[in-house]
Amino acid sequence: MLLSSWFITALGATFIPQTLAWGAVGHEVVATIAQMHLNPSVLPKLCAILGSDASDFDGSCHLATVATWADRIRGEPKYRWTGPLHYIGATDDFPSSSCAFPGAGGWNGRPHINVLNGIRNVTTVLQDYQDNLHAGASTQSVAGYVQDALKFLIHFLGDMHQPLHLTGRERGGNGVKVSFDERVTNLHSLWDSLLIAQRLRTLPSNYSYPLPLPDVESNLRGTIYDPYIRRLVWEGILRKYEGELSSWVTCPAANRLRVLPLPRWQRVLLWFVGSTTDPSGLGVDDEIICPYHWAKSVHALNCEIVWPAELDQSSPNRFSDVLSERETHACCGESFLGFEDFEALVRRKNDYIELDTAEYSGRIKDEWIIEELLAQAGIRLAAVLNWLFDDSSDGGSGSRLIHKF
């Protein structure tokens, strides 16, 4: 592997997130990968919308700095209603042999208040904002709700790629205690935090060196997880997944739209005549952006690997549509166990299923399951942002959905 000889010697003094979680490291990895794949004209527009909120400790603009904002503000009165927008609860994926997404029971919780509708709604807000700019509206100030929409989009695309955000079983896995390295945690925290932390502890040392890729290195922030991003890009996006990237951003029956640069008016028209009766029953997919279609393969992991066979023998909790968000699906709240808290626990034998095994965590590591999810989220986020904000000379945004290094 050809790597630069320069060594990053200041890792010990770099920014370290408070918890190593999908809500922190995972979301920031997704945002950083997306930023690497933005078309050149897009990032300045995003930075203009986000303003100082996107400023890093050195004053530079990075999407990663706002990637966890949607989690941080969930407890504030103004944003408390947004809690259910971080997930969607499939009700008919137990037992795993059925794996319906959705099944006859549909979704638990309130209709259309979920992560898939959230992605659709904030994308529409940003599309309207762009349309107004092209119609001659003032660009001197950005409405707060537009800035919020962009922050939510960055976050929700990450949430959609955490499999336990797509199931109603046991509050998205929060209600299931398991053992990992002889410490007690819950299934959701394992996928949010501990599996990623395990990767950071076992990275090959050569990824502490910069890659010979300026478009990668210029978007890193000097964090403790920079080596993880380098490996994900070098071995994953540029090698393992290189032939899959286009399929990741393709919606059903949309290939003809992806390969032809459409005039802007055609894309806007397609936006409004897209499917309102997609199989999810939510009306979130069209020919351009299809969060339900993208989420199906992510949800399938719940049945393939996320829920071990031993847990599949127990009955899931069932929830009424009128229960509160805290009661139904605590995806990022009171039951979250951060990596530092987990490490402080004393190892001791317990009666819960041990998942730090070759059959479970070993398979997830060997098959690059976490890495593929993070890469898919980053590539899809970049594709959506490029479609929304790239005004290329060839006739409008979206002509290049994925910017290549």
Tab-separated table of C-alpha atoms in Angstrom:
chain	number	residue	atom	x	y	z
A	1	MET	CA	0.000	0.000	0.000
A	2	LEU	CA	1.417	3.357	-1.031
A	3	LEU	CA	1.180	5.748	1.890
A	4	SER	CA	2.818	9.084	2.579
A	5	SER	CA	5.812	9.107	4.901
A	6	TRP	CA	4.394	11.874	7.013
A	7	PHE	CA	3.218	10.675	10.398
A	8	ILE	CA	0.535	12.310	12.502
A	9	THR	CA	2.292	12.613	15.839
A	10	ALA	CA	-0.353	14.591	17.689
A	11	LEU	CA	-3.076	11.952	17.949
A	12	GLY	CA	-2.906	12.046	21.717
A	13	ALA	CA	-3.732	15.748	21.707
A	14	THR	CA	-6.435	15.691	19.074
A	15	PHE	CA	-10.147	16.132	19.507
A	16	ILE	CA	-11.673	13.105	21.228
A	17	PRO	CA	-15.452	12.816	21.392
A	18	GLN	CA	-17.062	12.315	24.772
A	19	THR	CA	-18.459	8.954	23.742
A	20	LEU	CA	-17.558	6.684	20.891
A	21	ALA	CA	-21.029	6.204	19.476
A	22	TRP	CA	-22.994	6.075	16.222
A	23	GLY	CA	-24.327	9.291	17.713
A	24	ALA	CA	-20.788	10.697	17.789
A	25	VAL	CA	-18.029	8.847	15.964
A	26	GLY	CA	-20.372	7.000	13.605
A	27	HIS	CA	-22.299	10.131	12.616
A	28	GLU	CA	-19.118	12.142	12.191
A	29	VAL	CA	-17.572	9.414	10.045
A	30	VAL	CA	-20.673	9.458	7.817
A	31	ALA	CA	-20.562	13.247	7.496
A	32	THR	CA	-16.839	13.228	6.706
A	33	ILE	CA	-17.207	10.577	3.997
A	34	ALA	CA	-20.071	12.593	2.509
A	35	GLN	CA	-17.980	15.760	2.509
A	36	MET	CA	-15.193	13.970	0.613
A	37	HIS	CA	-17.686	13.115	-2.148
A	38	LEU	CA	-19.335	16.515	-2.555
A	39	ASN	CA	-19.077	18.203	-5.916
A	40	PRO	CA	-16.810	21.280	-5.691
A	41	SER	CA	-19.588	23.884	-5.691
A	42	VAL	CA	-21.609	22.234	-2.918
A	43	LEU	CA	-19.614	22.564	0.313
A	44	PRO	CA	-19.447	26.395	0.232
A	45	LYS	CA	-23.241	26.512	-0.034
A	46	LEU	CA	-23.657	24.134	2.887
A	47	CYS	CA	-21.202	26.142	4.977
A	48	ALA	CA	-23.116	29.328	4.154
A	49	ILE	CA	-26.337	27.742	5.424
A	50	LEU	CA	-24.771	26.285	8.566
A	51	GLY	CA	-22.704	29.374	9.404
A	52	SER	CA	-20.560	29.246	12.514
A	53	ASP	CA	-22.234	26.016	13.646
A	54	ALA	CA	-20.104	24.153	11.101
A	55	SER	CA	-16.837	25.752	12.226
A	56	ASP	CA	-14.309	23.334	13.628
A	57	PHE	CA	-11.809	24.131	16.384
A	58	ASP	CA	-9.453	25.610	13.751
A	59	GLY	CA	-12.165	27.702	12.107
A	60	SER	CA	-12.559	25.489	9.040
A	61	CYS	CA	-15.964	24.238	7.883
A	62	HIS	CA	-16.828	20.568	8.392
A	63	LEU	CA	-20.194	18.819	8.229
A	64	ALA	CA	-19.022	16.512	11.014
A	65	THR	CA	-19.300	19.342	13.545
A	66	VAL	CA	-23.103	19.371	13.170
A	67	ALA	CA	-23.592	15.630	12.645
A	68	THR	CA	-24.700	14.994	16.242
A	69	TRP	CA	-26.677	18.215	16.712
A	70	ALA	CA	-30.002	16.391	16.243
A	71	ASP	CA	-29.205	14.150	19.213
A	72	ARG	CA	-27.937	16.974	21.406
A	73	ILE	CA	-31.110	19.050	21.120
A	74	ARG	CA	-33.670	16.278	21.570
A	75	GLY	CA	-34.257	17.126	25.199
A	76	GLU	CA	-34.921	20.816	24.587
A	77	PRO	CA	-38.601	21.824	24.702
A	78	LYS	CA	-38.426	23.312	21.196
A	79	TYR	CA	-37.212	20.040	19.691
A	80	ARG	CA	-38.691	17.384	21.952
A	81	TRP	CA	-41.192	16.442	19.264
A	82	THR	CA	-38.328	15.353	16.959
A	83	GLY	CA	-37.463	12.228	18.985
A	84	PRO	CA	-39.497	9.788	16.851
A	85	LEU	CA	-37.868	11.158	13.693
A	86	HIS	CA	-34.667	9.252	14.508
A	87	TYR	CA	-36.102	5.791	13.885
A	88	ILE	CA	-38.963	3.743	12.467
A	89	GLY	CA	-40.423	0.692	14.182
A	90	ALA	CA	-41.187	-2.280	11.968
A	91	THR	CA	-43.654	-4.520	13.827
A	92	ASP	CA	-43.568	-7.717	11.776
A	93	ASP	CA	-39.863	-8.601	11.751
A	94	PHE	CA	-40.194	-11.111	14.603
A	95	PRO	CA	-39.391	-13.910	14.351
A	96	SER	CA	-36.446	-13.191	12.103
A	97	SER	CA	-37.666	-15.699	9.534
A	98	SER	CA	-40.402	-13.227	8.560
A	99	CYS	CA	-38.303	-10.046	8.428
A	100	ALA	CA	-41.162	-7.975	6.998
A	101	PHE	CA	-40.421	-4.285	6.434
A	102	PRO	CA	-43.230	-3.528	6.843
A	103	GLY	CA	-45.632	-6.386	7.283
A	104	ALA	CA	-49.378	-6.490	7.778
A	105	GLY	CA	-48.978	-4.637	11.069
A	106	GLY	CA	-47.253	-1.698	9.399
A	107	TRP	CA	-45.227	0.546	11.671
A	108	ASN	CA	-45.617	1.326	15.356
A	109	GLY	CA	-45.792	4.909	16.516
A	110	ARG	CA	-47.478	7.814	14.752
A	111	PRO	CA	-47.856	7.571	10.978
A	112	HIS	CA	-45.371	9.682	9.000
A	113	ILE	CA	-43.337	10.701	12.070
A	114	ASN	CA	-40.255	8.552	11.575
A	115	VAL	CA	-36.755	8.660	10.125
A	116	LEU	CA	-37.819	7.854	6.544
A	117	ASN	CA	-40.448	10.578	6.426
A	118	GLY	CA	-37.983	12.840	8.220
A	119	ILE	CA	-35.465	12.419	5.400
A	120	ARG	CA	-38.148	13.127	2.805
A	121	ASN	CA	-39.489	16.180	4.631
A	122	VAL	CA	-36.195	17.947	5.308
A	123	THR	CA	-35.050	17.222	1.751
A	124	THR	CA	-38.192	18.942	0.482
A	125	VAL	CA	-37.485	21.943	2.720
A	126	LEU	CA	-33.998	22.244	1.257
A	127	GLN	CA	-35.325	21.805	-2.293
A	128	ASP	CA	-37.795	24.649	-1.712
A	129	TYR	CA	-34.964	26.792	-0.355
A	130	GLN	CA	-32.925	26.183	-3.498
A	131	ASP	CA	-35.906	26.884	-5.735
A	132	ASN	CA	-36.450	30.211	-3.970
A	133	LEU	CA	-32.813	31.157	-4.489
A	134	HIS	CA	-33.063	30.412	-8.189
A	135	ALA	CA	-36.241	32.470	-8.319
A	136	GLY	CA	-34.313	35.479	-7.061
A	137	ALA	CA	-35.010	35.389	-3.332
A	138	SER	CA	-32.527	37.149	-1.069
A	139	THR	CA	-29.460	35.182	-0.031
A	140	GLN	CA	-28.378	37.502	2.778
A	141	SER	CA	-29.998	35.489	5.565
A	142	VAL	CA	-30.943	31.865	6.022
A	143	ALA	CA	-34.078	30.973	7.943
A	144	GLY	CA	-33.448	28.917	11.064
A	145	TYR	CA	-35.683	26.120	9.859
A	146	VAL	CA	-33.550	25.762	6.709
A	147	GLN	CA	-30.415	25.400	8.804
A	148	ASP	CA	-32.199	22.889	11.020
A	149	ALA	CA	-33.336	20.927	7.961
A	150	LEU	CA	-29.759	20.557	6.733
A	151	LYS	CA	-28.554	19.422	10.162
A	152	PHE	CA	-31.396	16.918	10.403
A	153	LEU	CA	-30.664	15.557	6.916
A	154	ILE	CA	-27.004	14.976	7.801
A	155	HIS	CA	-28.057	13.156	10.955
A	156	PHE	CA	-31.071	11.196	9.705
A	157	LEU	CA	-29.131	9.607	6.818
A	158	GLY	CA	-26.784	8.258	9.477
A	159	ASP	CA	-29.580	7.032	11.720
A	160	MET	CA	-31.229	5.213	8.814
A	161	HIS	CA	-28.110	3.068	8.423
A	162	GLN	CA	-28.092	1.809	12.003
A	163	PRO	CA	-30.189	-1.379	11.683
A	164	LEU	CA	-31.722	-1.087	15.147
A	165	HIS	CA	-33.205	2.288	14.202
A	166	LEU	CA	-35.436	0.382	11.767
A	167	THR	CA	-37.072	-2.153	14.078
A	168	GLY	CA	-39.669	-1.941	16.844
A	169	ARG	CA	-38.288	-5.030	18.606
A	170	GLU	CA	-37.478	-4.399	22.268
A	171	ARG	CA	-37.312	-0.605	21.823
A	172	GLY	CA	-34.803	-0.930	19.006
A	173	GLY	CA	-32.673	-3.321	21.039
A	174	ASN	CA	-32.502	-1.092	24.115
A	175	GLY	CA	-34.657	-3.547	26.053
A	176	VAL	CA	-32.273	-6.487	25.541
A	177	LYS	CA	-29.268	-6.913	27.818
A	178	VAL	CA	-26.266	-8.742	26.415
A	179	SER	CA	-22.684	-9.352	27.437
A	180	PHE	CA	-19.712	-8.000	25.504
A	181	ASP	CA	-16.207	-8.772	26.701
A	182	GLU	CA	-17.843	-10.031	29.917
A	183	ARG	CA	-19.430	-6.623	30.550
A	184	VAL	CA	-23.189	-6.033	30.538
A	185	THR	CA	-24.629	-3.672	27.927
A	186	ASN	CA	-27.680	-3.623	25.662
A	187	LEU	CA	-27.947	-4.557	22.017
A	188	HIS	CA	-28.535	-0.997	20.830
A	189	SER	CA	-25.494	0.367	22.644
A	190	LEU	CA	-23.418	-2.469	21.259
A	191	TRP	CA	-24.232	-1.390	17.701
A	192	ASP	CA	-24.121	2.334	18.474
A	193	SER	CA	-20.823	2.356	20.285
A	194	LEU	CA	-18.930	-0.759	21.189
A	195	LEU	CA	-18.430	-2.370	17.779
A	196	ILE	CA	-17.027	0.884	16.384
A	197	ALA	CA	-14.818	1.341	19.449
A	198	GLN	CA	-13.488	-2.169	18.906
A	199	ARG	CA	-12.470	-1.161	15.382
A	200	LEU	CA	-10.597	1.886	16.639
A	201	ARG	CA	-8.620	-0.260	19.079
A	202	THR	CA	-7.596	-2.784	16.428
A	203	LEU	CA	-6.708	-0.619	13.423
A	204	PRO	CA	-3.486	-1.321	11.517
A	205	SER	CA	-0.917	1.273	12.558
A	206	ASN	CA	-0.136	2.330	8.986
A	207	TYR	CA	-3.404	4.280	8.832
A	208	SER	CA	-1.897	6.821	11.211
A	209	TYR	CA	-0.081	8.059	8.095
A	210	PRO	CA	-1.838	10.359	5.599
A	211	LEU	CA	-3.096	8.819	2.380
A	212	PRO	CA	-1.779	10.096	-0.960
A	213	LEU	CA	-5.254	11.504	-1.604
A	214	PRO	CA	-5.617	15.272	-1.043
A	215	ASP	CA	-9.426	15.120	-1.320
A	216	VAL	CA	-9.441	12.711	1.619
A	217	GLU	CA	-6.830	14.344	3.828
A	218	SER	CA	-8.183	17.877	3.378
A	219	ASN	CA	-11.507	16.796	4.857
A	220	LEU	CA	-10.115	15.071	7.947
A	221	ARG	CA	-10.153	16.969	11.214
A	222	GLY	CA	-7.258	15.553	13.224
A	223	THR	CA	-9.478	13.281	15.282
A	224	ILE	CA	-8.751	9.981	16.937
A	225	TYR	CA	-10.856	8.235	14.292
A	226	ASP	CA	-9.071	9.691	11.240
A	227	PRO	CA	-7.173	6.389	10.760
A	228	TYR	CA	-10.509	4.545	10.706
A	229	ILE	CA	-11.813	6.819	7.938
A	230	ARG	CA	-8.599	6.341	5.970
A	231	ARG	CA	-8.976	2.585	6.097
A	232	LEU	CA	-12.658	2.731	5.201
A	233	VAL	CA	-11.859	4.874	2.154
A	234	TRP	CA	-8.690	3.061	1.028
A	235	GLU	CA	-9.806	-0.539	1.483
A	236	GLY	CA	-13.559	-0.017	1.221
A	237	ILE	CA	-14.736	2.786	-1.060
A	238	LEU	CA	-11.750	2.646	-3.421
A	239	ARG	CA	-11.507	-1.145	-3.543
A	240	LYS	CA	-14.075	-3.424	-1.929
A	241	TYR	CA	-17.100	-1.244	-2.807
A	242	GLU	CA	-15.840	0.559	-5.902
A	243	GLY	CA	-18.187	-1.288	-8.249
A	244	GLU	CA	-21.204	-0.835	-5.959
A	245	LEU	CA	-21.233	2.924	-5.396
A	246	SER	CA	-23.600	3.754	-8.248
A	247	SER	CA	-26.079	1.093	-7.137
A	248	TRP	CA	-26.068	2.553	-3.635
A	249	VAL	CA	-27.630	5.792	-4.897
A	250	THR	CA	-29.985	4.249	-7.432
A	251	CYS	CA	-33.726	4.195	-6.852
A	252	PRO	CA	-36.001	1.586	-8.480
A	253	ALA	CA	-36.474	2.119	-12.221
A	254	ALA	CA	-34.302	5.212	-12.023
A	255	ASN	CA	-31.199	4.215	-13.993
A	256	ARG	CA	-32.237	6.272	-16.983
A	257	LEU	CA	-32.463	9.345	-14.762
A	258	ARG	CA	-29.057	8.749	-13.229
A	259	VAL	CA	-27.042	8.588	-16.419
A	260	LEU	CA	-28.616	11.546	-18.267
A	261	PRO	CA	-28.058	15.143	-17.105
A	262	LEU	CA	-31.608	16.445	-16.814
A	263	PRO	CA	-32.544	20.117	-17.020
A	264	ARG	CA	-33.533	21.471	-13.636
A	265	TRP	CA	-37.219	21.867	-14.508
A	266	GLN	CA	-37.447	18.152	-15.328
A	267	ARG	CA	-35.950	17.147	-12.000
A	268	VAL	CA	-38.282	19.443	-10.121
A	269	LEU	CA	-41.230	17.952	-12.011
A	270	LEU	CA	-40.113	14.418	-11.214
A	271	TRP	CA	-39.810	15.408	-7.582
A	272	PHE	CA	-43.514	16.112	-7.439
A	273	VAL	CA	-44.740	13.251	-9.611
A	274	GLY	CA	-42.672	10.627	-7.810
A	275	SER	CA	-44.359	7.622	-6.255
A	276	THR	CA	-46.758	8.367	-3.442
A	277	THR	CA	-47.706	4.705	-3.040
A	278	ASP	CA	-44.330	3.040	-2.556
A	279	PRO	CA	-44.425	-0.362	-0.789
A	280	SER	CA	-43.683	1.218	2.588
A	281	GLY	CA	-47.096	2.901	2.661
A	282	LEU	CA	-45.284	6.095	3.653
A	283	GLY	CA	-44.981	7.816	0.277
A	284	VAL	CA	-41.314	8.689	0.839
A	285	ASP	CA	-39.718	7.267	-2.327
A	286	ASP	CA	-39.520	8.695	-5.820
A	287	GLU	CA	-37.164	8.256	-8.763
A	288	ILE	CA	-34.523	10.547	-7.269
A	289	ILE	CA	-34.432	9.901	-3.518
A	290	CYS	CA	-35.734	6.680	-2.016
A	291	PRO	CA	-35.052	6.287	1.727
A	292	TYR	CA	-37.379	3.301	2.070
A	293	HIS	CA	-35.668	1.446	-0.776
A	294	TRP	CA	-32.256	2.226	0.703
A	295	ALA	CA	-33.361	1.192	4.192
A	296	LYS	CA	-34.684	-2.253	3.198
A	297	SER	CA	-31.271	-3.889	2.966
A	298	VAL	CA	-30.179	-2.194	6.192
A	299	HIS	CA	-33.240	-3.500	8.017
A	300	ALA	CA	-32.588	-7.002	6.679
A	301	LEU	CA	-29.434	-7.128	8.794
A	302	ASN	CA	-31.664	-7.293	11.881
A	303	CYS	CA	-32.737	-10.733	10.755
A	304	GLU	CA	-29.406	-11.843	9.287
A	305	ILE	CA	-26.980	-10.942	12.083
A	306	VAL	CA	-28.033	-8.176	14.515
A	307	TRP	CA	-30.393	-10.352	16.572
A	308	PRO	CA	-28.559	-13.594	17.470
A	309	ALA	CA	-30.486	-16.841	17.304
A	310	GLU	CA	-30.647	-17.089	21.098
A	311	LEU	CA	-32.440	-13.724	21.335
A	312	ASP	CA	-34.766	-14.661	18.524
A	313	GLN	CA	-36.402	-17.242	20.781
A	314	SER	CA	-37.814	-14.614	23.142
A	315	SER	CA	-40.923	-12.597	22.385
A	316	PRO	CA	-40.443	-8.928	21.491
A	317	ASN	CA	-42.149	-6.099	23.328
A	318	ARG	CA	-45.228	-4.822	21.522
A	319	PHE	CA	-46.170	-1.188	21.778
A	320	SER	CA	-49.335	0.798	21.367
A	321	ASP	CA	-49.369	3.683	18.935
A	322	VAL	CA	-50.269	6.021	21.786
A	323	LEU	CA	-47.214	5.294	23.926
A	324	SER	CA	-44.626	8.002	24.282
A	325	GLU	CA	-41.332	8.056	22.377
A	326	ARG	CA	-39.424	7.358	25.585
A	327	GLU	CA	-41.485	4.207	26.147
A	328	THR	CA	-41.391	2.913	22.602
A	329	HIS	CA	-37.924	3.352	21.171
A	330	ALA	CA	-35.199	4.961	23.256
A	331	CYS	CA	-32.674	5.109	20.434
A	332	CYS	CA	-30.308	7.645	21.881
A	333	GLY	CA	-31.546	8.521	25.309
A	334	GLU	CA	-31.615	7.268	28.833
A	335	SER	CA	-30.515	3.702	28.194
A	336	PHE	CA	-27.512	4.640	26.060
A	337	LEU	CA	-24.230	3.262	27.406
A	338	GLY	CA	-21.220	5.206	26.176
A	339	PHE	CA	-17.856	3.599	25.513
A	340	GLU	CA	-16.175	5.267	28.484
A	341	ASP	CA	-18.941	4.031	30.798
A	342	PHE	CA	-18.614	0.552	29.344
A	343	GLU	CA	-14.844	0.452	29.795
A	344	ALA	CA	-15.260	1.459	33.445
A	345	LEU	CA	-17.376	-1.619	34.119
A	346	VAL	CA	-15.638	-4.555	35.791
A	347	ARG	CA	-15.485	-7.748	33.767
A	348	ARG	CA	-17.429	-10.471	35.476
A	349	LYS	CA	-19.262	-13.584	34.483
A	350	ASN	CA	-22.949	-12.950	33.875
A	351	ASP	CA	-25.998	-14.782	32.611
A	352	TYR	CA	-26.468	-12.756	29.437
A	353	ILE	CA	-25.530	-13.858	25.922
A	354	GLU	CA	-21.864	-13.134	25.204
A	355	LEU	CA	-21.519	-11.407	21.816
A	356	ASP	CA	-17.780	-10.761	21.729
A	357	THR	CA	-17.321	-14.041	19.921
A	358	ALA	CA	-15.995	-15.203	16.564
A	359	GLU	CA	-19.516	-16.122	15.493
A	360	TYR	CA	-20.980	-12.685	16.255
A	361	SER	CA	-18.586	-9.724	16.553
A	362	GLY	CA	-15.957	-11.670	14.611
A	363	ARG	CA	-18.303	-12.155	11.682
A	364	ILE	CA	-19.367	-8.494	11.764
A	365	LYS	CA	-15.709	-7.494	11.650
A	366	ASP	CA	-14.672	-9.984	8.961
A	367	GLU	CA	-17.579	-9.087	6.671
A	368	TRP	CA	-17.083	-5.343	7.159
A	369	ILE	CA	-20.751	-4.931	8.064
A	370	ILE	CA	-20.309	-1.767	10.144
A	371	GLU	CA	-17.937	-0.286	7.585
A	372	GLU	CA	-20.304	-0.896	4.679
A	373	LEU	CA	-23.168	0.760	6.548
A	374	LEU	CA	-21.095	3.855	7.315
A	375	ALA	CA	-19.847	4.028	3.732
A	376	GLN	CA	-23.360	3.668	2.305
A	377	ALA	CA	-24.657	6.408	4.574
A	378	GLY	CA	-21.856	8.768	3.571
A	379	ILE	CA	-22.189	8.109	-0.157
A	380	ARG	CA	-25.979	8.498	-0.083
A	381	LEU	CA	-25.763	11.686	1.959
A	382	ALA	CA	-23.306	13.108	-0.575
A	383	ALA	CA	-25.584	12.099	-3.454
A	384	VAL	CA	-28.595	13.844	-1.906
A	385	LEU	CA	-26.591	16.997	-1.141
A	386	ASN	CA	-25.077	17.034	-4.645
A	387	TRP	CA	-28.530	16.676	-6.187
A	388	LEU	CA	-29.885	19.501	-4.068
A	389	PHE	CA	-27.059	22.014	-4.236
A	390	ASP	CA	-24.789	21.441	-7.250
A	391	ASP	CA	-25.394	24.010	-9.992
A	392	SER	CA	-23.040	22.757	-12.661
A	393	SER	CA	-22.687	24.373	-16.033
A	394	ASP	CA	-24.303	21.333	-17.676
A	395	GLY	CA	-27.793	22.375	-16.722
A	396	GLY	CA	-28.295	22.112	-12.976
A	397	SER	CA	-27.830	20.145	-9.836
A	398	GLY	CA	-27.548	16.424	-9.640
A	399	SER	CA	-25.703	15.670	-12.875
A	400	ARG	CA	-22.915	14.087	-10.848
A	401	LEU	CA	-24.353	12.362	-7.844
A	402	ILE	CA	-21.004	11.048	-6.621
A	403	HIS	CA	-17.862	13.140	-6.765
A	404	LYS	CA	-14.846	10.897	-7.404
A	405	PHE	CA	-11.463	11.578	-5.847
